Short mmCIF file of C-alpha atoms in Angstrom, two decimals:
data_model
loop_
_atom_site.label_atom_id
_atom_site.label_comp_id
_atom_site.label_asym_id
_atom_site.label_seq_id
_atom_site.Cartn_x
_atom_site.Cartn_y
_atom_site.Cartn_z
CA UNK A 1 168.46 185.32 20.37
CA UNK A 2 165.89 188.03 21.15
CA UNK A 3 164.36 190.95 19.28
CA UNK A 4 166.46 193.50 21.16
CA UNK A 5 169.65 191.82 20.00
CA UNK A 6 168.37 191.64 16.45
CA UNK A 7 167.41 195.32 16.46
CA UNK A 8 170.89 196.23 17.76
CA UNK A 9 172.51 193.98 15.12
CA UNK A 10 170.41 195.61 12.37
CA UNK A 11 171.33 199.09 13.58
CA UNK A 12 175.05 198.35 13.79
CA UNK A 13 174.99 196.75 10.35
CA UNK A 14 173.24 199.83 8.90
CA UNK A 15 175.57 202.35 10.48
CA UNK A 16 178.71 200.19 10.51
CA UNK A 17 179.61 201.69 13.84
CA UNK A 18 179.04 200.49 17.44
CA UNK A 19 179.34 204.10 18.66
CA UNK A 20 176.80 205.46 16.19
CA UNK A 21 174.45 202.58 16.92
CA UNK A 22 174.66 203.32 20.64
CA UNK A 23 173.78 206.99 20.01
CA UNK A 24 170.82 206.06 17.85
CA UNK A 25 169.57 203.42 20.31
CA UNK A 26 170.15 205.71 23.28
CA UNK A 27 172.36 203.31 25.22
CA UNK A 28 176.06 202.94 25.98
CA UNK A 29 178.54 201.53 23.49
CA UNK A 30 179.35 198.72 25.96
CA UNK A 31 175.68 197.71 25.93
CA UNK A 32 175.71 197.49 22.15
CA UNK A 33 178.93 195.46 22.22
CA UNK A 34 177.47 193.11 24.85
CA UNK A 35 174.28 192.52 22.83
CA UNK A 36 176.24 191.74 19.68
CA UNK A 37 178.59 189.46 21.63
CA UNK A 38 175.57 187.60 23.16
CA UNK A 39 174.00 187.26 19.71
CA UNK A 40 177.25 185.89 18.29
CA UNK A 41 177.42 183.39 21.17
CA UNK A 42 173.83 182.40 20.46
CA UNK A 43 174.32 181.75 16.75
CA UNK A 44 177.81 180.35 17.24
CA UNK A 45 179.61 182.54 14.69
CA UNK A 46 181.20 185.94 14.45
CA UNK A 47 178.91 188.52 12.79
CA UNK A 48 181.39 191.39 12.47
CA UNK A 49 185.06 191.65 11.61
CA UNK A 50 186.95 194.20 13.70
CA UNK A 51 189.27 195.99 11.29
CA UNK A 52 191.04 198.49 13.58
CA UNK A 53 188.58 201.31 14.05
CA UNK A 54 186.31 199.99 11.33
CA UNK A 55 183.99 197.01 11.26
CA UNK A 56 182.52 194.92 8.48
CA UNK A 57 179.96 192.16 8.28
CA UNK A 58 181.32 188.65 8.04
CA UNK A 59 179.80 186.31 5.48
CA UNK A 60 177.68 184.82 8.27
CA UNK A 61 176.57 188.34 9.28
CA UNK A 62 175.50 189.07 5.69
CA UNK A 63 173.36 185.91 5.79
CA UNK A 64 171.74 186.85 9.11
CA UNK A 65 171.03 190.48 8.25
CA UNK A 66 168.06 189.99 5.86
CA UNK A 67 166.68 187.32 8.17
CA UNK A 68 166.91 189.67 11.15
CA UNK A 69 165.12 192.42 9.19
CA UNK A 70 162.30 189.99 8.25
CA UNK A 71 161.90 188.83 11.86
CA UNK A 72 161.70 192.40 13.12
CA UNK A 73 159.15 193.32 10.47
CA UNK A 74 157.08 190.24 11.28
CA UNK A 75 157.12 191.27 14.94
CA UNK A 76 155.73 194.69 14.07
CA UNK A 77 153.04 193.17 11.87
CA UNK A 78 152.08 190.69 14.59
CA UNK A 79 151.89 193.40 17.25
CA UNK A 80 149.63 195.46 15.04
CA UNK A 81 147.31 192.65 13.97
CA UNK A 82 146.71 191.42 17.54
CA UNK A 83 145.94 194.93 18.67
CA UNK A 84 149.06 195.89 20.61
CA UNK A 85 149.64 198.87 18.36
CA UNK A 86 146.20 199.14 16.86
CA UNK A 87 145.52 202.46 18.55
CA UNK A 88 149.01 203.82 17.96
CA UNK A 89 149.26 206.89 15.82
CA UNK A 90 152.36 208.05 13.98
CA UNK A 91 152.94 210.54 11.21
CA UNK A 92 156.15 211.16 9.25
CA UNK A 93 156.89 214.25 7.15
CA UNK A 94 159.11 213.43 4.21
CA UNK A 95 160.78 215.78 1.74
CA UNK A 96 161.70 213.94 -1.48
CA UNK A 97 162.47 214.91 -5.08
CA UNK A 98 159.72 214.17 -7.59
CA UNK A 99 161.87 211.74 -9.54
CA UNK A 100 162.64 209.60 -6.52
CA UNK A 101 159.04 209.75 -5.33
CA UNK A 102 157.48 208.72 -8.63
CA UNK A 103 159.96 205.95 -9.36
CA UNK A 104 160.75 204.46 -5.95
CA UNK A 105 158.24 205.57 -3.34
CA UNK A 106 155.35 203.24 -4.29
CA UNK A 107 157.63 200.20 -3.92
CA UNK A 108 158.79 201.40 -0.51
CA UNK A 109 155.30 202.07 0.78
CA UNK A 110 154.05 198.69 -0.40
CA UNK A 111 156.64 196.98 1.78
CA UNK A 112 156.52 199.51 4.63
CA UNK A 113 152.79 199.46 5.26
CA UNK A 114 152.92 195.68 5.51
CA UNK A 115 154.76 196.17 8.82
CA UNK A 116 153.65 199.65 9.87
CA UNK A 117 150.11 200.12 8.49
CA UNK A 118 149.22 202.72 11.16
CA UNK A 119 151.88 205.20 10.00
CA UNK A 120 150.62 208.26 8.11
CA UNK A 121 152.77 210.36 5.76
CA UNK A 122 153.04 213.87 4.47
CA UNK A 123 155.14 214.04 1.31
CA UNK A 124 156.45 217.20 -0.30
CA UNK A 125 159.16 218.24 -2.75
CA UNK A 126 162.66 218.74 -1.39
CA UNK A 127 163.43 222.47 -1.72
CA UNK A 128 167.16 222.78 -1.13
CA UNK A 129 167.03 226.40 0.03
CA UNK A 130 164.59 225.66 2.87
CA UNK A 131 165.74 222.21 3.84
CA UNK A 132 168.05 222.95 6.78
CA UNK A 133 165.58 225.36 8.39
CA UNK A 134 162.69 222.94 8.14
CA UNK A 135 164.65 220.02 9.58
CA UNK A 136 166.09 222.21 12.36
CA UNK A 137 162.55 223.39 13.24
CA UNK A 138 161.25 219.84 13.34
CA UNK A 139 158.91 220.41 10.41
CA UNK A 140 160.59 217.63 8.41
CA UNK A 141 161.45 214.21 9.83
CA UNK A 142 163.50 212.93 6.91
CA UNK A 143 164.58 214.24 3.54
CA UNK A 144 166.15 212.79 0.44
CA UNK A 145 168.20 214.94 -1.90
CA UNK A 146 169.88 214.40 -5.25
CA UNK A 147 173.38 215.58 -4.29
CA UNK A 148 176.76 214.08 -3.51
CA UNK A 149 177.23 215.94 -0.23
CA UNK A 150 175.63 218.54 2.02
CA UNK A 151 178.03 220.49 4.27
CA UNK A 152 175.45 221.67 6.86
CA UNK A 153 176.91 220.90 10.27
CA UNK A 154 173.56 220.35 12.01
CA UNK A 155 172.41 217.65 9.59
CA UNK A 156 173.10 213.93 9.64
CA UNK A 157 173.57 212.91 5.99
CA UNK A 158 174.24 209.54 4.46
CA UNK A 159 174.95 208.70 0.83
CA UNK A 160 172.53 205.82 0.15
CA UNK A 161 172.71 205.46 -3.61
CA UNK A 162 172.97 207.25 -6.90
CA UNK A 163 171.05 208.03 -10.04
CA UNK A 164 172.46 208.18 -13.54
CA UNK A 165 171.57 211.35 -15.40
CA UNK A 166 170.32 211.12 -18.97
CA UNK A 167 169.13 213.47 -21.67
CA UNK A 168 165.47 213.07 -22.68
CA UNK A 169 164.78 213.92 -26.33
CA UNK A 170 161.96 213.75 -28.77
CA UNK A 171 162.71 211.19 -31.48
CA UNK A 172 162.42 214.04 -33.97
CA UNK A 173 165.21 215.99 -32.32
CA UNK A 174 168.35 216.36 -34.42
CA UNK A 175 170.49 214.84 -31.65
CA UNK A 176 168.26 211.81 -31.12
CA UNK A 177 170.51 209.53 -33.15
CA UNK A 178 173.53 209.92 -30.87
CA UNK A 179 174.62 207.08 -28.58
CA UNK A 180 175.59 209.56 -25.87
CA UNK A 181 175.75 213.35 -25.42
CA UNK A 182 178.08 215.81 -23.72
CA UNK A 183 177.68 219.52 -23.00
CA UNK A 184 179.67 220.25 -26.17
CA UNK A 185 176.72 218.84 -28.12
CA UNK A 186 174.24 221.09 -26.32
CA UNK A 187 175.38 224.54 -27.55
CA UNK A 188 172.36 226.69 -28.35
CA UNK A 189 169.90 224.07 -27.04
CA UNK A 190 167.06 224.65 -24.63
CA UNK A 191 167.42 222.46 -21.51
CA UNK A 192 164.65 221.50 -19.06
CA UNK A 193 165.44 220.46 -15.48
CA UNK A 194 163.00 219.63 -12.63
CA UNK A 195 162.94 222.49 -10.14
CA UNK A 196 163.13 220.44 -6.95
CA UNK A 197 165.50 217.78 -8.30
CA UNK A 198 168.09 220.06 -9.80
CA UNK A 199 170.76 220.20 -7.14
CA UNK A 200 172.93 219.00 -10.05
CA UNK A 201 172.11 222.18 -12.00
CA UNK A 202 175.24 223.91 -10.66
CA UNK A 203 177.39 221.09 -12.08
CA UNK A 204 175.50 221.31 -15.35
CA UNK A 205 175.87 225.09 -15.55
CA UNK A 206 179.59 224.92 -14.71
CA UNK A 207 180.19 222.30 -17.41
CA UNK A 208 178.36 224.47 -19.94
CA UNK A 209 180.40 227.55 -18.92
CA UNK A 210 183.68 225.59 -19.13
CA UNK A 211 182.81 224.47 -22.65
CA UNK A 212 182.34 228.11 -23.68
CA UNK A 213 178.87 227.26 -24.88
CA UNK A 214 175.46 228.72 -24.21
CA UNK A 215 172.28 226.88 -23.27
CA UNK A 216 168.98 228.14 -22.00
CA UNK A 217 168.19 226.24 -18.76
CA UNK A 218 164.52 226.20 -17.75
CA UNK A 219 163.31 224.85 -14.44
CA UNK A 220 159.93 223.06 -14.38
CA UNK A 221 158.05 222.58 -11.11
CA UNK A 222 155.89 219.92 -12.73
CA UNK A 223 157.42 216.74 -14.11
CA UNK A 224 154.44 216.34 -16.42
CA UNK A 225 155.10 219.77 -17.90
CA UNK A 226 158.74 218.87 -18.41
CA UNK A 227 157.90 215.59 -20.18
CA UNK A 228 155.26 217.34 -22.32
CA UNK A 229 157.78 219.96 -23.48
CA UNK A 230 160.20 217.21 -24.51
CA UNK A 231 157.37 215.37 -26.29
CA UNK A 232 156.66 218.51 -28.35
CA UNK A 233 160.39 218.81 -29.21
CA UNK A 234 160.75 222.13 -27.43
CA UNK A 235 164.07 221.13 -25.91
CA UNK A 236 166.07 218.50 -24.03
CA UNK A 237 165.38 217.27 -20.48
CA UNK A 238 168.31 216.63 -18.12
CA UNK A 239 166.85 214.17 -15.63
CA UNK A 240 167.60 211.08 -13.52
CA UNK A 241 167.26 207.87 -15.48
CA UNK A 242 164.12 206.87 -13.56
CA UNK A 243 162.21 209.85 -14.88
CA UNK A 244 163.37 209.20 -18.45
CA UNK A 245 161.72 205.78 -18.24
CA UNK A 246 158.34 207.58 -18.01
CA UNK A 247 158.84 209.69 -21.11
CA UNK A 248 156.23 209.54 -23.84
CA UNK A 249 156.76 206.70 -26.35
CA UNK A 250 157.64 209.32 -28.91
CA UNK A 251 160.69 210.27 -26.86
CA UNK A 252 163.98 208.53 -25.99
CA UNK A 253 166.69 208.85 -23.39
CA UNK A 254 170.36 209.29 -24.32
CA UNK A 255 173.11 208.69 -21.73
CA UNK A 256 175.28 211.51 -20.53
CA UNK A 257 179.01 211.03 -20.76
CA UNK A 258 179.85 214.16 -18.84
CA UNK A 259 181.50 214.45 -15.43
CA UNK A 260 178.09 214.94 -13.84
CA UNK A 261 176.69 211.78 -15.48
CA UNK A 262 175.72 210.42 -12.05
CA UNK A 263 174.37 212.18 -8.99
CA UNK A 264 174.28 210.87 -5.41
CA UNK A 265 171.18 210.33 -3.27
CA UNK A 266 171.41 211.62 0.32
CA UNK A 267 169.32 210.61 3.35
CA UNK A 268 169.07 213.57 5.69
CA UNK A 269 167.73 214.25 9.17
CA UNK A 270 168.80 216.41 12.12
CA UNK A 271 171.92 215.03 13.83
CA UNK A 272 170.21 215.26 17.27
CA UNK A 273 166.90 213.79 16.15
CA UNK A 274 165.39 211.01 18.19
CA UNK A 275 164.98 208.42 15.45
CA UNK A 276 161.90 206.33 16.08
CA UNK A 277 161.57 202.72 15.04
CA UNK A 278 159.07 203.76 12.39
CA UNK A 279 161.41 206.40 10.91
CA UNK A 280 164.45 204.13 11.04
CA UNK A 281 162.56 201.37 9.25
CA UNK A 282 161.36 203.74 6.53
CA UNK A 283 164.88 205.02 5.90
CA UNK A 284 166.23 201.46 5.82
CA UNK A 285 163.59 200.21 3.40
CA UNK A 286 164.14 203.17 1.09
CA UNK A 287 167.84 202.44 1.00
CA UNK A 288 167.17 198.75 0.25
CA UNK A 289 164.80 199.61 -2.62
CA UNK A 290 167.47 201.89 -4.14
#
């Protein structure tokens, strides 16, 4: 068992594809297959089930995967501490919605910097309209978006999780006593959505139009402004559940029972991007935290 085999195993397990792993690792598919086969011979068990064109981790593979990740992280930490990468510089530019950043990013960085303390970051909001151009130009290494799909042909996207959407209300609001809300309950209401998180706004607007109702939808570029407006009972926030957890104590969150009650989380980078070990590890840790 060596680190190269473990890295290959980790990559195949993340992508669930020998072919995709070979492309990411810049080697042939036969090399990937040979490394996995040698690792299986070393540990004495099968790590993947071959299900026609698909693969799946065996129960033994599921046991080995977190151990392999820990060993690879320990290797990176050891290399850094003894000076092998002490002079290495690396910077990643990340586009991420405010709600994901505020709720999940600190946990990811706490774990990530334990293994890659030399990596620097530039974080910014994920503006949907500019995303493809920035990734294509190399200005953004990785992006996360609250959406179920993204049809851009030049982008490599992966659905890595989801966020439940909730309505944030002041406790004084006349709808605050409901156990759940639908768009039919929102007629005539003022709705606040975060500007850079609101890829689900189209679904919200369509649901409102289908219900023959009217709502005033206001985009807020600042999450603090949005939460303050709800606190003052100026309207209702439509936000991911993580954001609702940070509402003022005078506010509450009410589940949505609409068709858009949950929105996906996409990991995005250019399909031809050379994915470094640092970038791959960041994406993997983010997915694990979710």
